[in-house]
PDB file of C-alpha atoms in Angstrom:
ATOM      1  CA  UNK A   1     166.897  91.087  93.766  1.00  0.00           C
ATOM      2  CA  UNK A   2     167.955  88.292  95.736  1.00  0.00           C
ATOM      3  CA  UNK A   3     165.220  86.558  97.639  1.00  0.00           C
ATOM      4  CA  UNK A   4     167.013  86.608 101.212  1.00  0.00           C
ATOM      5  CA  UNK A   5     168.868  89.632 102.512  1.00  0.00           C
ATOM      6  CA  UNK A   6     172.289  87.900 102.239  1.00  0.00           C
ATOM      7  CA  UNK A   7     175.239  90.024 103.647  1.00  0.00           C
ATOM      8  CA  UNK A   8     178.379  88.684 102.508  1.00  0.00           C
ATOM      9  CA  UNK A   9     182.183  89.613 102.278  1.00  0.00           C
ATOM     10  CA  UNK A  10     184.993  88.475  99.977  1.00  0.00           C
ATOM     11  CA  UNK A  11     188.378  88.665 101.427  1.00  0.00           C
ATOM     12  CA  UNK A  12     191.673  87.993  99.833  1.00  0.00           C
ATOM     13  CA  UNK A  13     194.970  89.713  99.478  1.00  0.00           C
ATOM     14  CA  UNK A  14     195.787  92.222  96.767  1.00  0.00           C
ATOM     15  CA  UNK A  15     195.756  90.593  93.340  1.00  0.00           C
ATOM     16  CA  UNK A  16     193.628  87.848  94.429  1.00  0.00           C
ATOM     17  CA  UNK A  17     190.689  88.495  92.042  1.00  0.00           C
ATOM     18  CA  UNK A  18     188.264  89.855  94.762  1.00  0.00           C
ATOM     19  CA  UNK A  19     186.799  92.388  92.382  1.00  0.00           C
ATOM     20  CA  UNK A  20     186.343  89.654  89.523  1.00  0.00           C
ATOM     21  CA  UNK A  21     184.600  87.351  91.874  1.00  0.00           C
ATOM     22  CA  UNK A  22     182.514  89.971  93.273  1.00  0.00           C
ATOM     23  CA  UNK A  23     181.234  91.166  90.082  1.00  0.00           C
ATOM     24  CA  UNK A  24     180.385  87.683  88.983  1.00  0.00           C
ATOM     25  CA  UNK A  25     178.730  87.116  92.255  1.00  0.00           C
ATOM     26  CA  UNK A  26     176.622  90.484  91.875  1.00  0.00           C
ATOM     27  CA  UNK A  27     175.453  89.788  88.172  1.00  0.00           C
ATOM     28  CA  UNK A  28     174.372  85.914  88.990  1.00  0.00           C
ATOM     29  CA  UNK A  29     172.690  86.607  92.500  1.00  0.00           C
ATOM     30  CA  UNK A  30     171.513  89.989  92.401  1.00  0.00           C
ATOM     31  CA  UNK A  31     173.826  91.366  95.456  1.00  0.00           C
ATOM     32  CA  UNK A  32     174.896  95.032  95.425  1.00  0.00           C
ATOM     33  CA  UNK A  33     178.554  94.852  94.931  1.00  0.00           C
ATOM     34  CA  UNK A  34     180.049  97.331  97.593  1.00  0.00           C
ATOM     35  CA  UNK A  35     183.912  98.210  96.636  1.00  0.00           C
ATOM     36  CA  UNK A  36     185.818  99.787  99.565  1.00  0.00           C
ATOM     37  CA  UNK A  37     188.367 101.357  96.994  1.00  0.00           C
ATOM     38  CA  UNK A  38     185.623 102.467  94.785  1.00  0.00           C
ATOM     39  CA  UNK A  39     183.885 104.229  97.849  1.00  0.00           C
ATOM     40  CA  UNK A  40     187.352 105.768  98.998  1.00  0.00           C
ATOM     41  CA  UNK A  41     187.994 107.185  95.516  1.00  0.00           C
ATOM     42  CA  UNK A  42     184.540 108.603  95.425  1.00  0.00           C
ATOM     43  CA  UNK A  43     184.940 110.388  98.679  1.00  0.00           C
ATOM     44  CA  UNK A  44     188.544 111.512  97.508  1.00  0.00           C
ATOM     45  CA  UNK A  45     187.012 113.102  94.193  1.00  0.00           C
ATOM     46  CA  UNK A  46     184.135 114.782  96.146  1.00  0.00           C
ATOM     47  CA  UNK A  47     186.483 116.365  98.517  1.00  0.00           C
ATOM     48  CA  UNK A  48     184.350 115.100 101.467  1.00  0.00           C
ATOM     49  CA  UNK A  49     185.888 115.270 104.994  1.00  0.00           C
ATOM     50  CA  UNK A  50     186.779 111.780 105.255  1.00  0.00           C
ATOM     51  CA  UNK A  51     188.161 111.828 101.556  1.00  0.00           C
ATOM     52  CA  UNK A  52     190.456 114.793 102.267  1.00  0.00           C
ATOM     53  CA  UNK A  53     191.692 112.795 105.439  1.00  0.00           C
ATOM     54  CA  UNK A  54     192.356 109.747 103.422  1.00  0.00           C
ATOM     55  CA  UNK A  55     193.979 111.440 100.442  1.00  0.00           C
ATOM     56  CA  UNK A  56     196.679 112.786 102.962  1.00  0.00           C
ATOM     57  CA  UNK A  57     197.621 109.200 103.898  1.00  0.00           C
ATOM     58  CA  UNK A  58     197.676 107.986 100.419  1.00  0.00           C
ATOM     59  CA  UNK A  59     199.815 110.661  99.052  1.00  0.00           C
ATOM     60  CA  UNK A  60     202.418 109.900 101.611  1.00  0.00           C
ATOM     61  CA  UNK A  61     202.106 106.170 100.711  1.00  0.00           C
ATOM     62  CA  UNK A  62     200.534 105.180 103.951  1.00  0.00           C
ATOM     63  CA  UNK A  63     197.664 102.964 104.523  1.00  0.00           C
ATOM     64  CA  UNK A  64     194.323 104.689 105.509  1.00  0.00           C
ATOM     65  CA  UNK A  65     193.822 104.319 109.192  1.00  0.00           C
ATOM     66  CA  UNK A  66     190.869 102.050 110.450  1.00  0.00           C
ATOM     67  CA  UNK A  67     188.830 105.061 111.816  1.00  0.00           C
ATOM     68  CA  UNK A  68     188.917 106.979 108.598  1.00  0.00           C
ATOM     69  CA  UNK A  69     188.358 103.759 106.315  1.00  0.00           C
ATOM     70  CA  UNK A  70     185.522 102.585 108.623  1.00  0.00           C
ATOM     71  CA  UNK A  71     183.746 105.938 108.460  1.00  0.00           C
ATOM     72  CA  UNK A  72     183.614 105.770 104.615  1.00  0.00           C
ATOM     73  CA  UNK A  73     182.381 102.211 104.920  1.00  0.00           C
ATOM     74  CA  UNK A  74     179.891 102.716 107.775  1.00  0.00           C
ATOM     75  CA  UNK A  75     178.413 105.801 105.689  1.00  0.00           C
ATOM     76  CA  UNK A  76     177.726 103.655 102.627  1.00  0.00           C
ATOM     77  CA  UNK A  77     176.362 100.762 104.450  1.00  0.00           C
ATOM     78  CA  UNK A  78     173.807 102.825 106.246  1.00  0.00           C
ATOM     79  CA  UNK A  79     172.249 103.319 102.718  1.00  0.00           C
ATOM     80  CA  UNK A  80     171.918  99.675 102.279  1.00  0.00           C
ATOM     81  CA  UNK A  81     169.992  98.437 105.313  1.00  0.00           C
ATOM     82  CA  UNK A  82     167.090  97.081 103.122  1.00  0.00           C
ATOM     83  CA  UNK A  83     169.383  95.543 100.454  1.00  0.00           C
ATOM     84  CA  UNK A  84     171.317  92.213  99.924  1.00  0.00           C
ATOM     85  CA  UNK A  85     174.916  93.301  99.536  1.00  0.00           C
ATOM     86  CA  UNK A  86     178.651  91.962  99.020  1.00  0.00           C
ATOM     87  CA  UNK A  87     181.560  93.639 100.430  1.00  0.00           C
ATOM     88  CA  UNK A  88     184.858  93.763  98.570  1.00  0.00           C
ATOM     89  CA  UNK A  89     188.056  94.757 100.419  1.00  0.00           C
ATOM     90  CA  UNK A  90     186.357  95.410 103.764  1.00  0.00           C
ATOM     91  CA  UNK A  91     187.025  94.405 106.610  1.00  0.00           C
ATOM     92  CA  UNK A  92     190.630  94.275 106.265  1.00  0.00           C
ATOM     93  CA  UNK A  93     191.676  94.386 110.174  1.00  0.00           C
ATOM     94  CA  UNK A  94     190.020  93.071 113.066  1.00  0.00           C
ATOM     95  CA  UNK A  95     189.029  96.795 114.307  1.00  0.00           C
ATOM     96  CA  UNK A  96     187.219  96.938 110.901  1.00  0.00           C
ATOM     97  CA  UNK A  97     185.518  93.728 111.483  1.00  0.00           C
ATOM     98  CA  UNK A  98     184.422  94.693 115.065  1.00  0.00           C
ATOM     99  CA  UNK A  99     182.936  98.227 113.627  1.00  0.00           C
ATOM    100  CA  UNK A 100     181.144  96.093 111.028  1.00  0.00           C
ATOM    101  CA  UNK A 101     179.800  93.710 113.802  1.00  0.00           C
ATOM    102  CA  UNK A 102     178.117  96.598 115.340  1.00  0.00           C
ATOM    103  CA  UNK A 103     175.810  97.261 112.503  1.00  0.00           C
ATOM    104  CA  UNK A 104     175.073  93.774 110.953  1.00  0.00           C
ATOM    105  CA  UNK A 105     175.507  90.148 111.148  1.00  0.00           C
ATOM    106  CA  UNK A 106     177.292  88.665 108.294  1.00  0.00           C
ATOM    107  CA  UNK A 107     175.820  85.322 106.667  1.00  0.00           C
ATOM    108  CA  UNK A 108     178.890  84.434 104.682  1.00  0.00           C
ATOM    109  CA  UNK A 109     182.682  85.144 104.301  1.00  0.00           C
ATOM    110  CA  UNK A 110     184.435  84.083 101.164  1.00  0.00           C
ATOM    111  CA  UNK A 111     188.494  84.001 101.425  1.00  0.00           C
ATOM    112  CA  UNK A 112     190.402  83.560  98.395  1.00  0.00           C
ATOM    113  CA  UNK A 113     193.871  81.903  98.794  1.00  0.00           C
ATOM    114  CA  UNK A 114     196.276  82.579  96.201  1.00  0.00           C
ATOM    115  CA  UNK A 115     199.896  81.514  96.087  1.00  0.00           C
ATOM    116  CA  UNK A 116     202.506  84.154  96.739  1.00  0.00           C
ATOM    117  CA  UNK A 117     204.391  83.660  93.594  1.00  0.00           C
ATOM    118  CA  UNK A 118     201.163  83.892  91.634  1.00  0.00           C
ATOM    119  CA  UNK A 119     200.279  87.230  93.602  1.00  0.00           C
ATOM    120  CA  UNK A 120     203.663  88.701  93.127  1.00  0.00           C
ATOM    121  CA  UNK A 121     203.495  88.084  89.300  1.00  0.00           C
ATOM    122  CA  UNK A 122     199.879  89.598  89.119  1.00  0.00           C
ATOM    123  CA  UNK A 123     200.676  92.571  90.911  1.00  0.00           C
ATOM    124  CA  UNK A 124     203.882  93.315  89.101  1.00  0.00           C
ATOM    125  CA  UNK A 125     202.029  93.163  85.789  1.00  0.00           C
ATOM    126  CA  UNK A 126     199.045  95.503  87.193  1.00  0.00           C
ATOM    127  CA  UNK A 127     198.541  98.962  85.707  1.00  0.00           C
ATOM    128  CA  UNK A 128     195.429 100.940  86.525  1.00  0.00           C
ATOM    129  CA  UNK A 129     193.516 104.107  85.300  1.00  0.00           C
ATOM    130  CA  UNK A 130     193.960 106.638  88.202  1.00  0.00           C
ATOM    131  CA  UNK A 131     190.688 108.332  87.956  1.00  0.00           C
ATOM    132  CA  UNK A 132     188.264 105.338  87.554  1.00  0.00           C
ATOM    133  CA  UNK A 133     190.314 102.641  89.291  1.00  0.00           C
ATOM    134  CA  UNK A 134     190.211 100.530  86.194  1.00  0.00           C
ATOM    135  CA  UNK A 135     192.747  97.695  86.512  1.00  0.00           C
ATOM    136  CA  UNK A 136     194.682  96.027  83.765  1.00  0.00           C
ATOM    137  CA  UNK A 137     196.997  93.156  83.753  1.00  0.00           C
ATOM    138  CA  UNK A 138     199.565  93.101  80.994  1.00  0.00           C
ATOM    139  CA  UNK A 139     199.857  89.277  81.186  1.00  0.00           C
ATOM    140  CA  UNK A 140     195.957  88.463  80.951  1.00  0.00           C
ATOM    141  CA  UNK A 141     194.059  91.374  80.529  1.00  0.00           C
ATOM    142  CA  UNK A 142     195.988  94.067  78.685  1.00  0.00           C
ATOM    143  CA  UNK A 143     194.446  97.422  77.343  1.00  0.00           C
ATOM    144  CA  UNK A 144     193.855  97.582  73.634  1.00  0.00           C
ATOM    145  CA  UNK A 145     196.774 100.286  73.290  1.00  0.00           C
ATOM    146  CA  UNK A 146     199.733  99.606  75.551  1.00  0.00           C
ATOM    147  CA  UNK A 147     199.786 102.072  78.419  1.00  0.00           C
ATOM    148  CA  UNK A 148     196.196 103.609  77.426  1.00  0.00           C
ATOM    149  CA  UNK A 149     192.926 103.278  79.196  1.00  0.00           C
ATOM    150  CA  UNK A 150     190.481 101.524  76.873  1.00  0.00           C
ATOM    151  CA  UNK A 151     187.572 103.938  77.663  1.00  0.00           C
ATOM    152  CA  UNK A 152     188.962 107.404  78.184  1.00  0.00           C
ATOM    153  CA  UNK A 153     192.357 106.843  76.163  1.00  0.00           C
ATOM    154  CA  UNK A 154     194.117 108.481  79.304  1.00  0.00           C
ATOM    155  CA  UNK A 155     197.413 107.139  80.292  1.00  0.00           C
ATOM    156  CA  UNK A 156     197.708 104.218  82.771  1.00  0.00           C
ATOM    157  CA  UNK A 157     200.151 104.174  85.531  1.00  0.00           C
ATOM    158  CA  UNK A 158     201.664 101.676  87.793  1.00  0.00           C
ATOM    159  CA  UNK A 159     201.467 102.252  91.406  1.00  0.00           C
ATOM    160  CA  UNK A 160     204.505 102.280  93.484  1.00  0.00           C
ATOM    161  CA  UNK A 161     203.046  99.555  95.810  1.00  0.00           C
ATOM    162  CA  UNK A 162     202.641  97.411  92.663  1.00  0.00           C
ATOM    163  CA  UNK A 163     206.098  97.494  91.635  1.00  0.00           C
ATOM    164  CA  UNK A 164     207.814  94.376  92.384  1.00  0.00           C
ATOM    165  CA  UNK A 165     210.153  95.581  95.279  1.00  0.00           C
ATOM    166  CA  UNK A 166     207.179  96.804  97.197  1.00  0.00           C
ATOM    167  CA  UNK A 167     204.794  93.772  96.597  1.00  0.00           C
ATOM    168  CA  UNK A 168     206.279  91.293  99.023  1.00  0.00           C
ATOM    169  CA  UNK A 169     206.097  93.944 101.732  1.00  0.00           C
ATOM    170  CA  UNK A 170     202.400  94.468 100.930  1.00  0.00           C
ATOM    171  CA  UNK A 171     201.337  90.840 100.814  1.00  0.00           C
ATOM    172  CA  UNK A 172     203.058  90.158 104.269  1.00  0.00           C
ATOM    173  CA  UNK A 173     201.220  93.391 105.885  1.00  0.00           C
ATOM    174  CA  UNK A 174     197.925  91.972 104.431  1.00  0.00           C
ATOM    175  CA  UNK A 175     198.727  88.580 106.023  1.00  0.00           C
ATOM    176  CA  UNK A 176     199.413  89.803 109.382  1.00  0.00           C
ATOM    177  CA  UNK A 177     196.340  92.202 109.504  1.00  0.00           C
ATOM    178  CA  UNK A 178     194.074  89.485 108.069  1.00  0.00           C
ATOM    179  CA  UNK A 179     194.798  86.679 110.285  1.00  0.00           C
ATOM    180  CA  UNK A 180     192.758  87.739 113.252  1.00  0.00           C
ATOM    181  CA  UNK A 181     189.981  88.546 110.681  1.00  0.00           C
ATOM    182  CA  UNK A 182     189.961  85.127 109.390  1.00  0.00           C
ATOM    183  CA  UNK A 183     190.145  83.545 112.955  1.00  0.00           C
ATOM    184  CA  UNK A 184     186.873  85.527 113.841  1.00  0.00           C
ATOM    185  CA  UNK A 185     184.825  84.405 111.060  1.00  0.00           C
ATOM    186  CA  UNK A 186     186.234  80.760 111.168  1.00  0.00           C
ATOM    187  CA  UNK A 187     185.281  80.445 114.726  1.00  0.00           C
ATOM    188  CA  UNK A 188     181.731  81.882 113.791  1.00  0.00           C
ATOM    189  CA  UNK A 189     181.474  78.977 111.052  1.00  0.00           C
ATOM    190  CA  UNK A 190     180.881  81.435 108.242  1.00  0.00           C
ATOM    191  CA  UNK A 191     184.540  81.491 106.676  1.00  0.00           C
ATOM    192  CA  UNK A 192     184.715  79.446 103.435  1.00  0.00           C
ATOM    193  CA  UNK A 193     188.308  79.523 101.760  1.00  0.00           C
ATOM    194  CA  UNK A 194     188.927  78.632  98.163  1.00  0.00           C
ATOM    195  CA  UNK A 195     192.671  77.957  97.058  1.00  0.00           C
ATOM    196  CA  UNK A 196     194.051  78.276  93.543  1.00  0.00           C
ATOM    197  CA  UNK A 197     195.750  80.050  90.794  1.00  0.00           C
ATOM    198  CA  UNK A 198     193.014  81.025  88.451  1.00  0.00           C
ATOM    199  CA  UNK A 199     189.731  82.781  88.951  1.00  0.00           C
ATOM    200  CA  UNK A 200     188.026  80.876  86.530  1.00  0.00           C
ATOM    201  CA  UNK A 201     188.824  77.753  88.130  1.00  0.00           C
ATOM    202  CA  UNK A 202     187.972  78.933  91.617  1.00  0.00           C
ATOM    203  CA  UNK A 203     184.641  80.465  90.317  1.00  0.00           C
ATOM    204  CA  UNK A 204     182.629  77.416  89.967  1.00  0.00           C
ATOM    205  CA  UNK A 205     183.010  76.298  93.582  1.00  0.00           C
ATOM    206  CA  UNK A 206     182.128  79.906  94.843  1.00  0.00           C
ATOM    207  CA  UNK A 207     179.096  79.804  92.687  1.00  0.00           C
ATOM    208  CA  UNK A 208     177.971  76.498  94.037  1.00  0.00           C
ATOM    209  CA  UNK A 209     178.464  77.844  97.623  1.00  0.00           C
ATOM    210  CA  UNK A 210     176.329  80.967  97.028  1.00  0.00           C
ATOM    211  CA  UNK A 211     173.628  78.805  95.187  1.00  0.00           C
ATOM    212  CA  UNK A 212     173.238  76.901  98.453  1.00  0.00           C
ATOM    213  CA  UNK A 213     172.276  80.122 100.192  1.00  0.00           C
ATOM    214  CA  UNK A 214     170.233  81.974  97.652  1.00  0.00           C
ATOM    215  CA  UNK A 215     168.908  81.046  94.106  1.00  0.00           C
ATOM    216  CA  UNK A 216     170.734  82.555  91.144  1.00  0.00           C
ATOM    217  CA  UNK A 217     168.500  85.195  89.514  1.00  0.00           C
ATOM    218  CA  UNK A 218     168.875  83.912  86.089  1.00  0.00           C
ATOM    219  CA  UNK A 219     169.833  80.261  84.882  1.00  0.00           C
ATOM    220  CA  UNK A 220     173.610  80.464  83.898  1.00  0.00           C
ATOM    221  CA  UNK A 221     176.514  78.102  83.928  1.00  0.00           C
ATOM    222  CA  UNK A 222     178.522  78.213  87.066  1.00  0.00           C
ATOM    223  CA  UNK A 223     181.543  79.322  84.646  1.00  0.00           C
TER     224      UNK A 223
END
């Protein structure tokens, strides 16, 4: 476990590689990786009250409202009061950031800035296994068998929101919602932005930043 109770967030638009970066940070520094998407899926599968509410929006192709999404995350974070953690995909809006402020003080916010064309290409090539949320990219992370999940052998789908015509609208919505969140953390002096088109090239800089806050749990190369 990390020697300091570090509380960190990784922000970035859909397709920016947040999940990959978070997994690497968790592995190298012992932070608990808290994926907002995973928590949402678990609540939907469990038919919890918030899961049922969230499902009604998702089935209509709508974003889950702040008050529902925040309830999901606050419930999970309440279990983590004595552990260092890394939030992936939350907060996405100023309202969510303000709710997070009420329960903890963040030490570090990492923002991944990826060019629009790169994001558009990544998202349009993205297919998922609906039950687990496992993501494949047909360009650089394809399944062993085309259209089939590696672990369950169940079929993969491309979500409507990942189809080319929907991607541009998604990215615009993300940018509008994220701008005040970025400003909030920038003004506090805890926002660190990394730009590039490849996660493997951004990662060494992220590794160096985290290493300046807490020691790695094992000696590994930054990349």
